[in-house]
Short mmCIF file of C-alpha atoms and ligand atoms in Angstrom, two decimals:
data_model
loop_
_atom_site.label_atom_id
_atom_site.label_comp_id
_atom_site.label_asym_id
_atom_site.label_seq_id
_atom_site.Cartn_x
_atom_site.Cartn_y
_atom_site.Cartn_z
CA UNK D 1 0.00 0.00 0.00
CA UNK D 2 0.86 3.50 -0.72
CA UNK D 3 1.55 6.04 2.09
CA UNK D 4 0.07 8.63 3.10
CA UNK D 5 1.44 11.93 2.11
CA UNK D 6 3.82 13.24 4.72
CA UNK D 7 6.28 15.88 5.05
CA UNK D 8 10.20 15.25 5.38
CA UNK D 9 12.73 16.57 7.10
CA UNK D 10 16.39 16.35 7.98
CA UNK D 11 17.82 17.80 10.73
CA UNK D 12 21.48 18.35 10.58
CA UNK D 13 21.84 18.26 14.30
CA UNK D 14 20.57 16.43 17.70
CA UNK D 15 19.01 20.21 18.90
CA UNK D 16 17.71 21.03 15.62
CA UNK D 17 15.79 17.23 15.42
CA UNK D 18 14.42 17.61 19.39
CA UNK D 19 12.94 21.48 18.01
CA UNK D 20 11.73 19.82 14.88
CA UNK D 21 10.14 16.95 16.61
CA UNK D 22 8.41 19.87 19.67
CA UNK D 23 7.37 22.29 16.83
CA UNK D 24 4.96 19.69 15.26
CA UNK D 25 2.14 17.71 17.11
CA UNK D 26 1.97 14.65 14.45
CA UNK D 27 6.14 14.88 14.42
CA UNK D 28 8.09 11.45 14.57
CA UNK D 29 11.63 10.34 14.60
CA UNK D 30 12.57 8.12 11.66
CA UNK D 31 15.45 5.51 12.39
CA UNK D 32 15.83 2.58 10.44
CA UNK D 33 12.26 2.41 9.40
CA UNK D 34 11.66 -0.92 9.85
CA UNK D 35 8.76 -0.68 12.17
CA UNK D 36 7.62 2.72 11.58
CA UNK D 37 7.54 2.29 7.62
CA UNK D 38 5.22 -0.60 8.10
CA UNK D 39 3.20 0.74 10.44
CA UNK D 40 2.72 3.53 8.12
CA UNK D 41 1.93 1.35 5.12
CA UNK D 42 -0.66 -0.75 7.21
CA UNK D 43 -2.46 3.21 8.20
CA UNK D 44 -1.93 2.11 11.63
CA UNK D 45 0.44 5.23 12.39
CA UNK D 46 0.36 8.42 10.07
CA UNK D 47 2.27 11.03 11.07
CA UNK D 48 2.41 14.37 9.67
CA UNK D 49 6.05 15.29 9.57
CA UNK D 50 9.15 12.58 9.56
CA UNK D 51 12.19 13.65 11.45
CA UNK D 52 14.97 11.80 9.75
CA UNK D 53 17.50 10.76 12.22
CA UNK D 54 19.98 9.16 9.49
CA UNK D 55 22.45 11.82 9.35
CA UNK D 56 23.27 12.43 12.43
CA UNK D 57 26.61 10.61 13.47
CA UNK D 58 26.68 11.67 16.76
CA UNK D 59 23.81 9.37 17.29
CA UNK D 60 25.16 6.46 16.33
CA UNK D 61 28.47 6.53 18.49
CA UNK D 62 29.17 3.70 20.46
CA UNK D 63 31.97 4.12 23.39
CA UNK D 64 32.92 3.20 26.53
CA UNK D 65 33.06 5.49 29.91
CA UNK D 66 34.45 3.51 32.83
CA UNK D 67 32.61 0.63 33.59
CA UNK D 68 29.69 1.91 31.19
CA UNK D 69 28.73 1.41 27.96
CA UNK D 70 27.31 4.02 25.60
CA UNK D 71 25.05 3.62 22.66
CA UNK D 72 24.37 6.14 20.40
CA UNK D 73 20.10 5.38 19.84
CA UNK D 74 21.14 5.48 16.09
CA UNK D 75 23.71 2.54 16.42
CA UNK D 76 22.08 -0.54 14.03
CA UNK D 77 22.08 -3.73 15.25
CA UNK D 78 24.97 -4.51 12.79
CA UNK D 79 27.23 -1.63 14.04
CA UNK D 80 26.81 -3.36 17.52
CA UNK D 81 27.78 -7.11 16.32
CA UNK D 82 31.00 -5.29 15.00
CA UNK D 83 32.07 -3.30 18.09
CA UNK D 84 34.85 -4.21 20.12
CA UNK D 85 33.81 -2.29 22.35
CA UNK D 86 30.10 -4.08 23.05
CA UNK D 87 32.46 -7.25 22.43
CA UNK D 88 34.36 -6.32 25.53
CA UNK D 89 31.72 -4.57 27.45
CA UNK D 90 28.60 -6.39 27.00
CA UNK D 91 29.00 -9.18 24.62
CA UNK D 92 25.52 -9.78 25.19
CA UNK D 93 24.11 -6.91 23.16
CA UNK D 94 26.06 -8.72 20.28
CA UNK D 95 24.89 -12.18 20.45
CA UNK D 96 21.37 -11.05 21.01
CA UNK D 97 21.19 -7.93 17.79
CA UNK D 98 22.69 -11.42 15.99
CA UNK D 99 19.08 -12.99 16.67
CA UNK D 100 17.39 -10.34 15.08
CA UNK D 101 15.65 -11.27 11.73
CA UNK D 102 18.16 -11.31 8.88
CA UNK D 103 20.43 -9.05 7.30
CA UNK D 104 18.46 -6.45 5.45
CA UNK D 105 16.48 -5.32 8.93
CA UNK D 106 20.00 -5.88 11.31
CA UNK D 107 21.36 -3.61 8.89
CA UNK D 108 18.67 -0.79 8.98
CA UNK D 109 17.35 -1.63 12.37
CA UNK D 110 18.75 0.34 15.75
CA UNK D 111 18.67 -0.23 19.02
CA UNK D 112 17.03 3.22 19.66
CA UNK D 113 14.07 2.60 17.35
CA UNK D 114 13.84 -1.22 18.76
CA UNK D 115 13.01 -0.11 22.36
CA UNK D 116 11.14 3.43 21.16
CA UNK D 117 8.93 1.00 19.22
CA UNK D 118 8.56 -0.92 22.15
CA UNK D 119 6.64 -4.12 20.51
CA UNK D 120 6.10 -6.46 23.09
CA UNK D 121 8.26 -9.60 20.59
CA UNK D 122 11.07 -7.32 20.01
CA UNK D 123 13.98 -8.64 21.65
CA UNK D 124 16.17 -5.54 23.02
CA UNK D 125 13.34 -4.09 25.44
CA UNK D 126 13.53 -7.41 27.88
CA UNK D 127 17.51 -7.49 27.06
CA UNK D 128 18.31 -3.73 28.40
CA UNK D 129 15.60 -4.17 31.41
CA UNK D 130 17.70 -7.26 32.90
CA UNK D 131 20.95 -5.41 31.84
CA UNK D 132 19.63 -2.30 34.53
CA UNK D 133 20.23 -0.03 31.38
CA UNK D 134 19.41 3.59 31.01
CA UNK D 135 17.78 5.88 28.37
CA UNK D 136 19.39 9.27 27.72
CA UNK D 137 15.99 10.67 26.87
CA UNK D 138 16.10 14.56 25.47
CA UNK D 139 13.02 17.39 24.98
CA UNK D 140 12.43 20.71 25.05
CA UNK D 141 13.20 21.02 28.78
CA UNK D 142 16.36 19.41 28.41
CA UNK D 143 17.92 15.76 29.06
CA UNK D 144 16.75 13.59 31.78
CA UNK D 145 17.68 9.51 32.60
CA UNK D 146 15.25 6.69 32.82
CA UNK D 147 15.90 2.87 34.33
CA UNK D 148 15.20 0.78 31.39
CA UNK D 149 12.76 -1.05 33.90
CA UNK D 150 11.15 2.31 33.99
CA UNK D 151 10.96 3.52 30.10
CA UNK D 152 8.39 0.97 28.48
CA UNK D 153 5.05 2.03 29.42
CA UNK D 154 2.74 0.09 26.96
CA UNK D 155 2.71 -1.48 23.64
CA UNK D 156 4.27 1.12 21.21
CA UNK D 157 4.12 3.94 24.28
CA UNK D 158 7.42 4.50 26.60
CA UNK D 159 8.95 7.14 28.40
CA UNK D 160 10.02 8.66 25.37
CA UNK D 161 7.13 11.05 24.86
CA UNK D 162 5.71 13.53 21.83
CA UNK D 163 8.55 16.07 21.19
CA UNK D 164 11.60 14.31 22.73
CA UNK D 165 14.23 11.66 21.49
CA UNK D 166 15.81 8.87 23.11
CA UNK D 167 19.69 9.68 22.32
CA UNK D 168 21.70 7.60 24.52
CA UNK D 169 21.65 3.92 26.17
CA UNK D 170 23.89 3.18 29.05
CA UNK D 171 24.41 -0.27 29.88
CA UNK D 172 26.70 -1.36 33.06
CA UNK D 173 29.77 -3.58 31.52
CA UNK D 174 29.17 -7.42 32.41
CA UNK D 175 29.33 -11.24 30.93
CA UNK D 176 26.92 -13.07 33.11
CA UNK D 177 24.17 -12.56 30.66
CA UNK D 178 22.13 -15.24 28.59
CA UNK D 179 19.08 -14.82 26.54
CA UNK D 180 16.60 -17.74 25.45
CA UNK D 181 13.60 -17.25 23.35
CA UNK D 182 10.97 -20.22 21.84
CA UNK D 183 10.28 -18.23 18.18
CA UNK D 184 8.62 -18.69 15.12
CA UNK D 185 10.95 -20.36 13.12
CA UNK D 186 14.53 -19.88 13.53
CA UNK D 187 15.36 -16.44 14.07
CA UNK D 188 12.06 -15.62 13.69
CA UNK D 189 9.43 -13.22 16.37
CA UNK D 190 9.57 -14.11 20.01
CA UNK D 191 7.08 -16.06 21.22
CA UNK D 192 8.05 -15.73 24.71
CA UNK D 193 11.63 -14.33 25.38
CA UNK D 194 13.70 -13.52 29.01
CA UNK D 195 16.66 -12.37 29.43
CA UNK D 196 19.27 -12.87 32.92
CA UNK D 197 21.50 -11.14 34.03
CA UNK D 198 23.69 -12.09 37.24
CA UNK D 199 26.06 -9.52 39.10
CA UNK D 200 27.28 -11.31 42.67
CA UNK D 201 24.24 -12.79 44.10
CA UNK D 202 21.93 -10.67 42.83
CA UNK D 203 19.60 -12.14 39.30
CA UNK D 204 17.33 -10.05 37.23
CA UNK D 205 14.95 -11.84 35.22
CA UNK D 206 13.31 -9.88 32.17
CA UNK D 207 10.62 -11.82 30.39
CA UNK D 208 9.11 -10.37 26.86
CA UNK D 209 6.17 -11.40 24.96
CA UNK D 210 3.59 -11.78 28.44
CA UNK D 211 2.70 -8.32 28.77
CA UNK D 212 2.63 -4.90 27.05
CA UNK D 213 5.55 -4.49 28.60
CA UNK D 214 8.75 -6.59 29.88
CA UNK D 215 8.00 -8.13 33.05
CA UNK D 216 11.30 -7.95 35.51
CA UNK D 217 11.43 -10.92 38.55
CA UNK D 218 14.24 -11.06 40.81
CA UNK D 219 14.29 -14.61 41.65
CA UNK D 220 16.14 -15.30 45.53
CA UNK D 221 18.87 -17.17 43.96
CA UNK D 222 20.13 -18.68 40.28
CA UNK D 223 18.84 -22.40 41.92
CA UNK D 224 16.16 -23.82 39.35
CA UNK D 225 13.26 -23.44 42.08
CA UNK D 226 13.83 -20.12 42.61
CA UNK D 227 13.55 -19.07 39.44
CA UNK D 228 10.18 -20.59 38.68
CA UNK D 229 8.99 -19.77 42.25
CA UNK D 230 9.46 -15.82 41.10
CA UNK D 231 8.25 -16.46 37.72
CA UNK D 232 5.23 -17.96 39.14
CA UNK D 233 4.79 -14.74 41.60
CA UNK D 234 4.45 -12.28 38.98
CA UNK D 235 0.74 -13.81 38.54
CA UNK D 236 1.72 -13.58 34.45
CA UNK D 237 -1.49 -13.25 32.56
CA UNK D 238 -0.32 -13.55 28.79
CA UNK D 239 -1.70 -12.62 25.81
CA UNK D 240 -3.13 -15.38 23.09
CA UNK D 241 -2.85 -15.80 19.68
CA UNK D 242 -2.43 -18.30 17.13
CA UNK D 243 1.14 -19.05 18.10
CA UNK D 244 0.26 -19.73 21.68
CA UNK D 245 -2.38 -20.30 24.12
CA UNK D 246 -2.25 -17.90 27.38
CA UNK D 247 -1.46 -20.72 29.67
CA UNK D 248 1.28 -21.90 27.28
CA UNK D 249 3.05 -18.94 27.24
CA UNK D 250 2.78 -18.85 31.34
CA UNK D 251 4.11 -22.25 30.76
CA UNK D 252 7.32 -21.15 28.02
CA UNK D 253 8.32 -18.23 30.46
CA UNK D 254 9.31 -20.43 33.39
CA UNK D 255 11.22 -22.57 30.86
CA UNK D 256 13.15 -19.79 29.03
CA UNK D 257 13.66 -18.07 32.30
CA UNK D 258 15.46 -21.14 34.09
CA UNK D 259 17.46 -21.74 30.24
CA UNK D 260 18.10 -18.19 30.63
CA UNK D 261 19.84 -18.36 34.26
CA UNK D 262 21.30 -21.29 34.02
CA UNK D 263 23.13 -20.18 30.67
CA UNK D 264 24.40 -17.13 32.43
CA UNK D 265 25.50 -19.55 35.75
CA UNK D 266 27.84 -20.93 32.95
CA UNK D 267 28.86 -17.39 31.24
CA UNK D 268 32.45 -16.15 32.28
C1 LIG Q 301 10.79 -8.50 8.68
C2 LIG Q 301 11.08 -7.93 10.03
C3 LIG Q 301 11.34 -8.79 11.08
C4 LIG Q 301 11.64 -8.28 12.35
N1 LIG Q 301 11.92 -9.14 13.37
C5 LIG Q 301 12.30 -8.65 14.58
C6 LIG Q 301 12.68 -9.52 15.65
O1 LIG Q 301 12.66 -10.74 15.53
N2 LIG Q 301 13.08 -8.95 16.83
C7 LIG Q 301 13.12 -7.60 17.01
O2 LIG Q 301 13.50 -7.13 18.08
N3 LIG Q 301 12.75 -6.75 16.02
C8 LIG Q 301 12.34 -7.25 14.82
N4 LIG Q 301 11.95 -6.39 13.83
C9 LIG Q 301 11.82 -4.96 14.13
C10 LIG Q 301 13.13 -4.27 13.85
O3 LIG Q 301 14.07 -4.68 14.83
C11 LIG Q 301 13.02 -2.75 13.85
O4 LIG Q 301 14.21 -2.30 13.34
C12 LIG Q 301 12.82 -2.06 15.18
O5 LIG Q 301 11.71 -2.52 15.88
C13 LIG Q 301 12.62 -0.57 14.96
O6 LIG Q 301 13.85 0.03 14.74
P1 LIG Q 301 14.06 1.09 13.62
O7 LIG Q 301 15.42 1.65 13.80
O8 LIG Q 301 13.76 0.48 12.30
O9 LIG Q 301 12.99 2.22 14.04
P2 LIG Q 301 11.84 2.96 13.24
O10 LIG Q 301 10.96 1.97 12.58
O11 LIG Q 301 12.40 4.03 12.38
O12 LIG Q 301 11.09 3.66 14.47
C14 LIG Q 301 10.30 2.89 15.37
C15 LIG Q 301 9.60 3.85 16.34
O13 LIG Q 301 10.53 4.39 17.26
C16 LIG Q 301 10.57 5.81 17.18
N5 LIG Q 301 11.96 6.19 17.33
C17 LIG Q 301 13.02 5.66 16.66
N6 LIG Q 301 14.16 6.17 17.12
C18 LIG Q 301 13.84 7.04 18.10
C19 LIG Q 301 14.60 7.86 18.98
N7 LIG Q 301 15.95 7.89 18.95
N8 LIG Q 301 13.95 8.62 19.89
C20 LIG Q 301 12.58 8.60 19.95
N9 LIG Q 301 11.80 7.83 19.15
C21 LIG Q 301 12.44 7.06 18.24
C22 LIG Q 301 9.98 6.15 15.82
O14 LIG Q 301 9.39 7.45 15.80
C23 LIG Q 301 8.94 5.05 15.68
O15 LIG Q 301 7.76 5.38 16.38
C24 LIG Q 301 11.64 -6.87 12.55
C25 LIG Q 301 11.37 -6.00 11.48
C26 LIG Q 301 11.09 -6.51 10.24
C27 LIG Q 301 10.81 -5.56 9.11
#
């Protein structure tokens, strides 16, 4: 299907986008398009103006500040399999960006516009949550941070609002990180997706696909019956479809949770 006629523009710096993007009610960011050009084609988004983020190569920086990781939002998932510096930092990021659907969209698709879209099978929104990322996130007022367990709000909504941009992603270096999904094929959409992360004795559980947004358990310990003991106390009441039943995705996110834990036991 066509799409609707909308204007363009292209802001030749981060200042000039967030005024761009406050000066128009139906403004959005465009990043790699690969959500927002379907939506657009299906008429289930149609905004007025497009605020093309593609030349702006401060966005898609990727470096490293101490212990922390920075990602520009513009970095594509293929810029972040190649950097030494997510290979050192948080190989993680890597492995999982790797997962993502096949060349063409890993090539287009960044990690900004993954969690901004905030669909409930994408696979970076459970990943930074369990990672205790945070989102540089910048408007008219100025910059402020957000706990990645803090910036998804609903399905498509986060704390990313009209008229501001997420710019940055900090994520804490660390190796003892695993992520299991059951998808449709291959490397196809999550069905139901978690991600661990262990740091001492402490686990963080994100699970994606059972909500509108990821659900984060902290199980007591990295044993097998702690994890599905917290699983089971988030009371998950998932979605169905024709992939899976509700109960059998209650059922997948113990599994992929305990996969998920005990792969990151084993990470080094
Ligand atoms: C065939 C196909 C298969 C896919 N399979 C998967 C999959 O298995 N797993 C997965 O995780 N993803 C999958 N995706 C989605 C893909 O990863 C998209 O790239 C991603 O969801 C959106 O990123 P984008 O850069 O293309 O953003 P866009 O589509 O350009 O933007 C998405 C939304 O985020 C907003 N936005 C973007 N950047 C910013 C910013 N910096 N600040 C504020 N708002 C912003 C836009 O305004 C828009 O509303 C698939 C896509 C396709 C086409």
């Amino acid at each position: 299907m066509l799409l609707r006629e909308v204007e363009y523009a292209r802001p030749s710096s981060v200042a000039e986008a967030v005024r761009m993007l406050g000066a128009h009610d139906g403004a959005r960011a465009l990043a790699g398009g690969q959500t927002l050009v379907n939506v657009m084609k299906a008429r289930a988004a149609a905004p007025d103006v497009l605020v093309d983020l593609n030349r702006l190569p401060e966005l898609r920086e990727i470096s490293v500040s101490g212990d922390t990781l920075e990602l520009g939002a513009m970095a594509t998932y293929t810029q972040l399999l190649a950097s030494s510096e997510v290979e050192v930092a948080r190989p993680i990021l890597a492995e999982v960006c790797g997962m993502i659907a096949d060349v063409q969209v890993r090539n287009r698709g960044t990690i900004g516009g993954n969690v901004c879209s905030n669909d409930p099978t994408n696979h970076l929104p459970p990943l930074l949550v369990a990672l205790g990322a945070e989102m540089v996130v910048l408007g008219p007022d100025g910059e402020r941070t957000v706990p990645a367990s803090d910036f998804f709000l609903g399905v498509y909504m986060t704390a990313a609002g009209p008229g501001e941009l997420l710019t940055t992603i900090r994520v804490p270096a660390g190796r003892r990180d695993a992520f299991e999904a059951i998808t449709l094929g291959a490397d196809g959409t999550c069905i139901v997706s978690a991600a661990a992360s262990l740091s001492g004795d402490a686990v963080r559980v994100a699970i994606g696909c059972v909500d509108a947004v990821p659900i984060l358990v902290t199980p007591a310990s990295a044993d097998e019956a702690a994890v599905r003991a917290a699983v089971q106390a988030a009371g998950l009441e998932p979605p169905a479809d024709v992939h899976a039943s509700s109960d059998y995705r209650r059922h997948l996110a113990e599994v992929v949770a305990v996969r998920a834990v005990q792969k990151a036991s084993a990470a080094s």
